[in-house]
Amino acid sequence: MAERPRIAVLTSGGDAPGMNAAIRSVVRTTIGADGVAVGVKHGYEGLLKGDVQELNLGDVGGKLDRGGTFLGTSRSERFFDPAGIDEGVAILAENGVTGLVVIGGDGSYRGAQELHLRGVKVVGIPGTIDNDLDGTDTTIGFDTALNTICDATSKVRDTASSHERTFVIEVMGRASGLIALQAGLASGADCILVPEIPWRLEDVCDMVMGGIARGKKHSIIITAEGAAHAFGLATDLAAMCGHEVRTVVLGHIQRGGSPSAFDRILASRMGAHAVDALLAGRSGVAVGLRHASTVECPLPDAYTSHHPLPRDLYDLANTLAK
Ligand code: F6P
């Protein structure tokens, strides 16, 4: 009799809304295919501790709409030395794991690729609010984070308008400006700063002063953390413009909250795709979304180049910000 597949799932790196929906999908697709689902707690760090347990259908009940990851996550340094990876391979073998689904960002994918090179069957699912992975149009959590930023920006605009103030809102994204760009476009920011495109303080100041001269009641500048930090930018801008500038750093609020319907559906589709790929014997691939279909690319393709910033959206945001 053929051995039942035993598919493990872990979440790694920064959490992202929709990770729970992806875990649920992996678990229920595996069990639906007569396999055994296994959860690894706290990412690669938990794997090295052998923190592994079987998950049944009920274990993922009530999780679809919950933010965070109920398995827990970590950024493991130990896993990134060869001895740590070998230990991880051994622990997966001891637990009879025949396939592993890694949900996370580029660091998580690098770990997954090392496991793949050592013979572990592994598939990646893009779970990060940064949307900086290549091989996919979008990542799990990005849409929810955008909605969170838009909601926060509307609130800031209310008070900015009442007091006729300028605000700098700093958003996450690490080295990527995708969150800043899309949130800025969606919330009508007056100015968007991204690390991919050079910017000058003089131009930001001209934008603020020009708006005031035209009778604008407020200015909202959205800066990606990789382009400029809010406090420094606000200080320099205030000095140059001779005009008070307030700051909001949205921070980890962007990573929390119930996933949007889009992220729940995306995560559900990607989880099922990952299990199907493993059951079909594929490994070393990352699941992505292209033209509304789930697709695969080799894991290194997803992290060696980064999701490019769509210049047309940046130009559009500038055209519309008047
Ligand atoms: O990669 C996701 C992310 O939220 C980045 O946007 C941010 O720079 C980083 O993680 C923050 O990491 P931590 O939660 O470890 O502070």
CSV table of C-alpha atoms and ligand atoms in Angstrom, one decimal:
chain,number,residue,atom,x,y,z
A,1,MET,CA,0.0,0.0,0.0
A,2,ALA,CA,1.4,3.5,-0.9
A,3,GLU,CA,2.5,5.6,2.0
A,4,ARG,CA,0.2,8.5,2.8
A,5,PRO,CA,1.8,11.9,2.0
A,6,ARG,CA,2.7,13.8,5.1
A,7,ILE,CA,2.8,17.5,4.4
A,8,ALA,CA,4.2,20.0,6.8
A,9,VAL,CA,3.6,23.8,6.8
A,10,LEU,CA,5.4,26.6,8.5
A,11,THR,CA,5.2,30.4,8.5
A,12,SER,CA,8.5,32.4,8.6
A,13,GLY,CA,9.7,36.0,8.7
A,14,GLY,CA,7.3,38.9,9.2
A,15,ASP,CA,3.7,37.8,9.6
A,16,ALA,CA,1.2,38.9,7.1
A,17,PRO,CA,-2.6,38.9,7.1
A,18,GLY,CA,-3.8,35.8,5.2
A,19,MET,CA,-1.1,33.5,6.5
A,20,ASN,CA,-3.8,31.6,8.6
A,21,ALA,CA,-6.0,31.3,5.5
A,22,ALA,CA,-3.0,29.7,3.6
A,23,ILE,CA,-2.3,27.3,6.5
A,24,ARG,CA,-5.9,26.3,6.6
A,25,SER,CA,-5.9,25.6,2.9
A,26,VAL,CA,-2.7,23.5,3.0
A,27,VAL,CA,-4.1,21.5,5.9
A,28,ARG,CA,-7.5,20.9,4.4
A,29,THR,CA,-6.2,20.2,0.9
A,30,THR,CA,-3.7,17.7,2.3
A,31,ILE,CA,-6.4,15.9,4.3
A,32,GLY,CA,-8.7,16.0,1.4
A,33,ALA,CA,-6.1,14.2,-0.6
A,34,ASP,CA,-5.9,11.5,2.1
A,35,GLY,CA,-2.6,12.9,3.4
A,36,VAL,CA,-1.6,13.8,6.9
A,37,ALA,CA,-1.0,17.6,7.7
A,38,VAL,CA,1.7,18.7,10.1
A,39,GLY,CA,2.2,22.1,11.5
A,40,VAL,CA,5.7,23.5,12.4
A,41,LYS,CA,5.5,26.1,15.2
A,42,HIS,CA,7.5,29.4,15.0
A,43,GLY,CA,9.1,28.9,11.6
A,44,TYR,CA,12.6,27.5,11.1
A,45,GLU,CA,13.4,28.2,14.7
A,46,GLY,CA,10.6,25.9,15.8
A,47,LEU,CA,11.7,23.3,13.3
A,48,LEU,CA,15.1,23.2,14.9
A,49,LYS,CA,13.5,22.6,18.2
A,50,GLY,CA,11.3,19.8,16.8
A,51,ASP,CA,8.2,21.8,17.6
A,52,VAL,CA,6.1,19.8,15.1
A,53,GLN,CA,2.5,18.5,15.5
A,54,GLU,CA,-0.2,16.9,13.4
A,55,LEU,CA,-3.1,19.2,12.5
A,56,ASN,CA,-6.6,18.0,11.8
A,57,LEU,CA,-9.5,19.7,10.1
A,58,GLY,CA,-10.8,21.3,13.3
A,59,ASP,CA,-7.4,22.7,14.2
A,60,VAL,CA,-7.7,25.2,11.4
A,61,GLY,CA,-11.4,26.0,12.1
A,62,GLY,CA,-12.1,29.7,12.8
A,63,LYS,CA,-8.8,30.8,11.4
A,64,LEU,CA,-9.7,32.1,8.0
A,65,ASP,CA,-10.5,35.6,9.1
A,66,ARG,CA,-7.8,36.0,11.7
A,67,GLY,CA,-4.7,38.1,11.2
A,68,GLY,CA,-1.2,36.9,12.2
A,69,THR,CA,-0.3,33.3,12.1
A,70,PHE,CA,-1.5,30.8,14.6
A,71,LEU,CA,1.6,28.6,14.0
A,72,GLY,CA,3.8,31.5,15.1
A,73,THR,CA,6.8,32.8,13.2
A,74,SER,CA,10.4,33.8,13.7
A,75,ARG,CA,13.4,35.2,11.9
A,76,SER,CA,15.9,32.3,12.6
A,77,GLU,CA,19.6,33.1,12.4
A,78,ARG,CA,20.5,29.5,13.4
A,79,PHE,CA,18.8,28.1,10.3
A,80,PHE,CA,21.0,30.1,8.1
A,81,ASP,CA,24.2,28.3,8.8
A,82,PRO,CA,24.8,25.0,7.0
A,83,ALA,CA,24.7,22.9,10.3
A,84,GLY,CA,21.3,24.4,11.1
A,85,ILE,CA,19.9,23.5,7.7
A,86,ASP,CA,21.2,19.9,8.0
A,87,GLU,CA,19.6,19.7,11.4
A,88,GLY,CA,16.3,20.9,9.9
A,89,VAL,CA,16.5,18.2,7.2
A,90,ALA,CA,17.1,15.6,9.8
A,91,ILE,CA,14.1,16.7,12.0
A,92,LEU,CA,11.8,16.7,8.9
A,93,ALA,CA,12.9,13.1,8.1
A,94,GLU,CA,12.4,12.0,11.8
A,95,ASN,CA,8.9,13.3,11.6
A,96,GLY,CA,8.2,11.5,8.3
A,97,VAL,CA,7.6,14.7,6.4
A,98,THR,CA,7.3,14.0,2.6
A,99,GLY,CA,6.7,17.6,1.6
A,100,LEU,CA,7.0,21.0,3.2
A,101,VAL,CA,5.2,24.3,2.4
A,102,VAL,CA,7.0,27.4,3.5
A,103,ILE,CA,4.9,30.6,3.8
A,104,GLY,CA,7.0,33.8,3.9
A,105,GLY,CA,9.2,36.3,2.2
A,106,ASP,CA,12.6,36.3,0.6
A,107,GLY,CA,14.5,35.1,3.7
A,108,SER,CA,12.1,32.2,4.1
A,109,TYR,CA,12.5,31.3,0.4
A,110,ARG,CA,16.3,31.2,0.8
A,111,GLY,CA,15.9,28.7,3.6
A,112,ALA,CA,13.4,26.7,1.5
A,113,GLN,CA,15.9,26.6,-1.4
A,114,GLU,CA,18.6,25.3,0.9
A,115,LEU,CA,16.2,22.5,2.0
A,116,HIS,CA,15.4,21.7,-1.6
A,117,LEU,CA,19.1,21.5,-2.5
A,118,ARG,CA,19.4,18.9,0.3
A,119,GLY,CA,16.6,16.7,-1.1
A,120,VAL,CA,13.6,18.0,0.9
A,121,LYS,CA,10.5,18.4,-1.3
A,122,VAL,CA,9.5,22.0,-0.7
A,123,VAL,CA,7.2,24.6,-2.2
A,124,GLY,CA,7.0,28.3,-1.2
A,125,ILE,CA,4.0,30.5,-0.8
A,126,PRO,CA,4.6,34.3,-0.9
A,127,GLY,CA,3.4,35.7,2.5
A,128,THR,CA,4.7,39.3,3.1
A,129,ILE,CA,3.0,42.7,3.2
A,130,ASP,CA,6.0,44.0,1.2
A,131,ASN,CA,5.0,42.5,-2.2
A,132,ASP,CA,8.7,42.5,-3.0
A,133,LEU,CA,9.0,39.0,-4.3
A,134,ASP,CA,9.3,38.3,-8.0
A,135,GLY,CA,7.4,35.6,-9.9
A,136,THR,CA,4.0,36.9,-8.6
A,137,ASP,CA,1.9,39.9,-9.2
A,138,THR,CA,1.1,40.1,-5.5
A,139,THR,CA,1.8,38.5,-2.1
A,140,ILE,CA,-0.5,37.4,0.7
A,141,GLY,CA,-1.0,40.3,3.1
A,142,PHE,CA,-0.2,43.2,0.7
A,143,ASP,CA,-3.8,44.0,-0.1
A,144,THR,CA,-4.8,44.0,3.6
A,145,ALA,CA,-1.9,46.3,4.4
A,146,LEU,CA,-2.8,48.7,1.7
A,147,ASN,CA,-6.4,48.9,3.0
A,148,THR,CA,-5.0,49.5,6.5
A,149,ILE,CA,-2.8,52.3,5.3
A,150,CYS,CA,-5.7,53.9,3.3
A,151,ASP,CA,-7.9,53.8,6.3
A,152,ALA,CA,-5.2,55.4,8.5
A,153,THR,CA,-4.4,58.0,5.9
A,154,SER,CA,-8.1,59.1,5.6
A,155,LYS,CA,-8.1,59.6,9.4
A,156,VAL,CA,-4.9,61.6,9.2
A,157,ARG,CA,-6.3,63.7,6.4
A,158,ASP,CA,-9.4,64.7,8.5
A,159,THR,CA,-7.3,66.2,11.2
A,160,ALA,CA,-4.7,67.6,8.8
A,161,SER,CA,-7.4,69.4,6.9
A,162,SER,CA,-9.0,70.8,10.1
A,163,HIS,CA,-5.7,72.3,11.3
A,164,GLU,CA,-4.3,73.0,7.8
A,165,ARG,CA,-1.2,70.9,8.5
A,166,THR,CA,1.3,68.9,6.5
A,167,PHE,CA,1.8,65.3,7.5
A,168,VAL,CA,4.5,62.8,6.7
A,169,ILE,CA,3.2,59.2,7.0
A,170,GLU,CA,5.9,56.5,7.0
A,171,VAL,CA,4.9,53.0,5.8
A,172,MET,CA,6.8,49.7,5.8
A,173,GLY,CA,8.2,47.9,2.8
A,174,ARG,CA,11.9,47.4,3.6
A,175,ALA,CA,13.8,48.2,0.4
A,176,SER,CA,10.6,48.2,-1.7
A,177,GLY,CA,8.4,51.2,-2.4
A,178,LEU,CA,5.4,49.2,-3.6
A,179,ILE,CA,3.4,49.6,-0.5
A,180,ALA,CA,4.0,53.4,-0.4
A,181,LEU,CA,3.3,53.8,-4.1
A,182,GLN,CA,0.0,51.8,-4.2
A,183,ALA,CA,-1.2,53.1,-0.8
A,184,GLY,CA,-0.3,56.6,-1.9
A,185,LEU,CA,-2.2,56.3,-5.2
A,186,ALA,CA,-5.2,54.7,-3.5
A,187,SER,CA,-5.4,57.4,-0.8
A,188,GLY,CA,-4.6,60.4,-2.9
A,189,ALA,CA,-1.3,61.3,-1.3
A,190,ASP,CA,0.1,64.6,-2.5
A,191,CYS,CA,3.6,63.2,-2.6
A,192,ILE,CA,5.0,59.6,-2.6
A,193,LEU,CA,8.6,58.9,-1.8
A,194,VAL,CA,10.0,55.4,-2.8
A,195,PRO,CA,13.5,54.0,-2.6
A,196,GLU,CA,13.5,53.1,-6.3
A,197,ILE,CA,13.2,56.6,-7.6
A,198,PRO,CA,15.5,59.5,-6.6
A,199,TRP,CA,13.8,62.5,-4.9
A,200,ARG,CA,14.8,65.9,-3.7
A,201,LEU,CA,13.8,67.7,-0.6
A,202,GLU,CA,13.4,70.9,-2.6
A,203,ASP,CA,10.8,69.3,-4.8
A,204,VAL,CA,8.8,68.1,-1.7
A,205,CYS,CA,9.0,71.6,-0.2
A,206,ASP,CA,7.8,73.2,-3.5
A,207,MET,CA,4.9,70.8,-3.6
A,208,VAL,CA,3.9,71.7,0.0
A,209,MET,CA,4.3,75.5,-0.5
A,210,GLY,CA,2.6,75.3,-4.0
A,211,GLY,CA,-0.4,73.6,-2.5
A,212,ILE,CA,-0.6,76.2,0.3
A,213,ALA,CA,-0.4,79.0,-2.3
A,214,ARG,CA,-3.3,77.4,-4.2
A,215,GLY,CA,-5.4,77.3,-1.1
A,216,LYS,CA,-4.9,73.6,-0.2
A,217,LYS,CA,-6.0,72.8,3.3
A,218,HIS,CA,-3.4,70.1,3.9
A,219,SER,CA,-0.6,68.1,2.4
A,220,ILE,CA,0.0,64.3,2.9
A,221,ILE,CA,3.4,62.9,2.1
A,222,ILE,CA,3.7,59.1,2.1
A,223,THR,CA,7.2,57.9,2.5
A,224,ALA,CA,8.4,54.3,2.2
A,225,GLU,CA,10.7,53.4,5.1
A,226,GLY,CA,13.4,52.6,2.5
A,227,ALA,CA,13.2,56.1,1.0
A,228,ALA,CA,13.2,58.4,4.1
A,229,HIS,CA,12.2,58.1,7.8
A,230,ALA,CA,9.3,60.3,8.8
A,231,PHE,CA,11.0,62.2,11.7
A,232,GLY,CA,14.1,63.2,9.8
A,233,LEU,CA,12.2,64.1,6.7
A,234,ALA,CA,9.7,66.2,8.7
A,235,THR,CA,12.5,68.0,10.5
A,236,ASP,CA,14.3,68.8,7.2
A,237,LEU,CA,11.1,69.8,5.4
A,238,ALA,CA,10.0,72.1,8.2
A,239,ALA,CA,13.4,73.8,8.2
A,240,MET,CA,13.3,74.3,4.5
A,241,CYS,CA,9.6,75.4,4.2
A,242,GLY,CA,9.4,77.3,7.4
A,243,HIS,CA,6.2,75.4,8.0
A,244,GLU,CA,5.2,72.9,10.7
A,245,VAL,CA,5.3,69.3,9.7
A,246,ARG,CA,3.7,66.5,11.7
A,247,THR,CA,4.6,62.7,11.5
A,248,VAL,CA,2.8,59.4,11.7
A,249,VAL,CA,4.8,56.1,11.6
A,250,LEU,CA,2.2,53.4,11.0
A,251,GLY,CA,4.6,50.6,12.0
A,252,HIS,CA,3.3,47.1,12.8
A,253,ILE,CA,-0.3,48.2,12.6
A,254,GLN,CA,0.2,47.5,8.9
A,255,ARG,CA,0.9,43.9,9.6
A,256,GLY,CA,-2.1,43.2,11.7
A,257,GLY,CA,-5.9,42.8,11.3
A,258,SER,CA,-8.3,40.5,9.6
A,259,PRO,CA,-7.2,39.7,6.1
A,260,SER,CA,-9.2,41.3,3.2
A,261,ALA,CA,-11.4,39.1,1.1
A,262,PHE,CA,-8.8,39.3,-1.6
A,263,ASP,CA,-6.1,38.0,0.6
A,264,ARG,CA,-8.3,35.2,2.0
A,265,ILE,CA,-9.0,34.0,-1.5
A,266,LEU,CA,-5.4,34.4,-2.7
A,267,ALA,CA,-4.1,32.5,0.3
A,268,SER,CA,-6.7,29.7,-0.1
A,269,ARG,CA,-5.8,29.3,-3.8
A,270,MET,CA,-2.1,29.4,-3.2
A,271,GLY,CA,-2.3,26.9,-0.3
A,272,ALA,CA,-4.1,24.4,-2.4
A,273,HIS,CA,-1.7,25.0,-5.4
A,274,ALA,CA,1.3,24.3,-3.2
A,275,VAL,CA,-0.1,21.0,-1.9
A,276,ASP,CA,-1.1,19.9,-5.4
A,277,ALA,CA,2.5,20.7,-6.6
A,278,LEU,CA,4.0,18.6,-3.8
A,279,LEU,CA,1.6,15.7,-4.5
A,280,ALA,CA,2.6,15.9,-8.1
A,281,GLY,CA,6.2,15.5,-7.1
A,282,ARG,CA,7.4,19.1,-7.8
A,283,SER,CA,9.8,20.8,-5.5
A,284,GLY,CA,12.0,24.0,-5.3
A,285,VAL,CA,9.2,26.2,-6.7
A,286,ALA,CA,7.4,29.2,-5.4
A,287,VAL,CA,3.7,29.7,-6.1
A,288,GLY,CA,2.6,33.0,-7.6
A,289,LEU,CA,-0.3,34.8,-9.1
A,290,ARG,CA,-0.1,35.9,-12.8
A,291,HIS,CA,-3.0,37.2,-14.8
A,292,ALA,CA,-5.5,35.9,-12.1
A,293,SER,CA,-4.1,32.3,-12.3
A,294,THR,CA,-1.8,30.6,-9.8
A,295,VAL,CA,1.5,29.7,-11.3
A,296,GLU,CA,5.0,28.5,-10.2
A,297,CYS,CA,8.6,29.7,-10.7
A,298,PRO,CA,11.9,28.3,-9.4
A,299,LEU,CA,12.4,29.6,-5.8
A,300,PRO,CA,15.6,31.6,-6.6
A,301,ASP,CA,13.7,33.5,-9.4
A,302,ALA,CA,11.4,34.8,-6.7
A,303,TYR,CA,14.1,36.3,-4.5
A,304,THR,CA,17.1,37.1,-6.6
A,305,SER,CA,15.3,39.8,-8.4
A,306,HIS,CA,12.7,42.0,-6.8
A,307,HIS,CA,9.2,42.9,-7.9
A,308,PRO,CA,9.8,46.0,-10.1
A,309,LEU,CA,8.1,49.2,-9.2
A,310,PRO,CA,5.5,50.1,-11.9
A,311,ARG,CA,6.7,53.4,-13.1
A,312,ASP,CA,3.4,54.1,-14.8
A,313,LEU,CA,1.6,54.0,-11.5
A,314,TYR,CA,4.1,56.4,-10.0
A,315,ASP,CA,3.6,58.8,-12.9
A,316,LEU,CA,-0.1,58.5,-12.6
A,317,ALA,CA,0.0,59.2,-8.8
A,318,ASN,CA,2.0,62.4,-9.5
A,319,THR,CA,-0.4,63.5,-12.3
A,320,LEU,CA,-3.4,63.1,-10.0
A,321,ALA,CA,-1.8,64.7,-7.0
A,322,LYS,CA,-2.7,68.3,-7.5
B,1,F6P,O1,9.0,42.2,5.7
B,1,F6P,C1,7.9,42.7,6.4
B,1,F6P,C2,8.3,43.9,7.2
B,1,F6P,O2,7.1,44.3,7.9
B,1,F6P,C3,9.0,45.0,6.6
B,1,F6P,O3,8.1,45.9,5.8
B,1,F6P,C4,9.6,45.7,7.7
B,1,F6P,O4,10.7,46.5,7.3
B,1,F6P,C5,10.0,44.6,8.6
B,1,F6P,O5,9.2,43.5,8.2
B,1,F6P,C6,9.9,44.8,10.1
B,1,F6P,O6,10.4,43.7,10.7
B,1,F6P,P1,10.2,43.4,12.3
B,1,F6P,O7,8.8,42.9,12.5
B,1,F6P,O8,11.2,42.3,12.5
B,1,F6P,O9,10.5,44.7,13.0
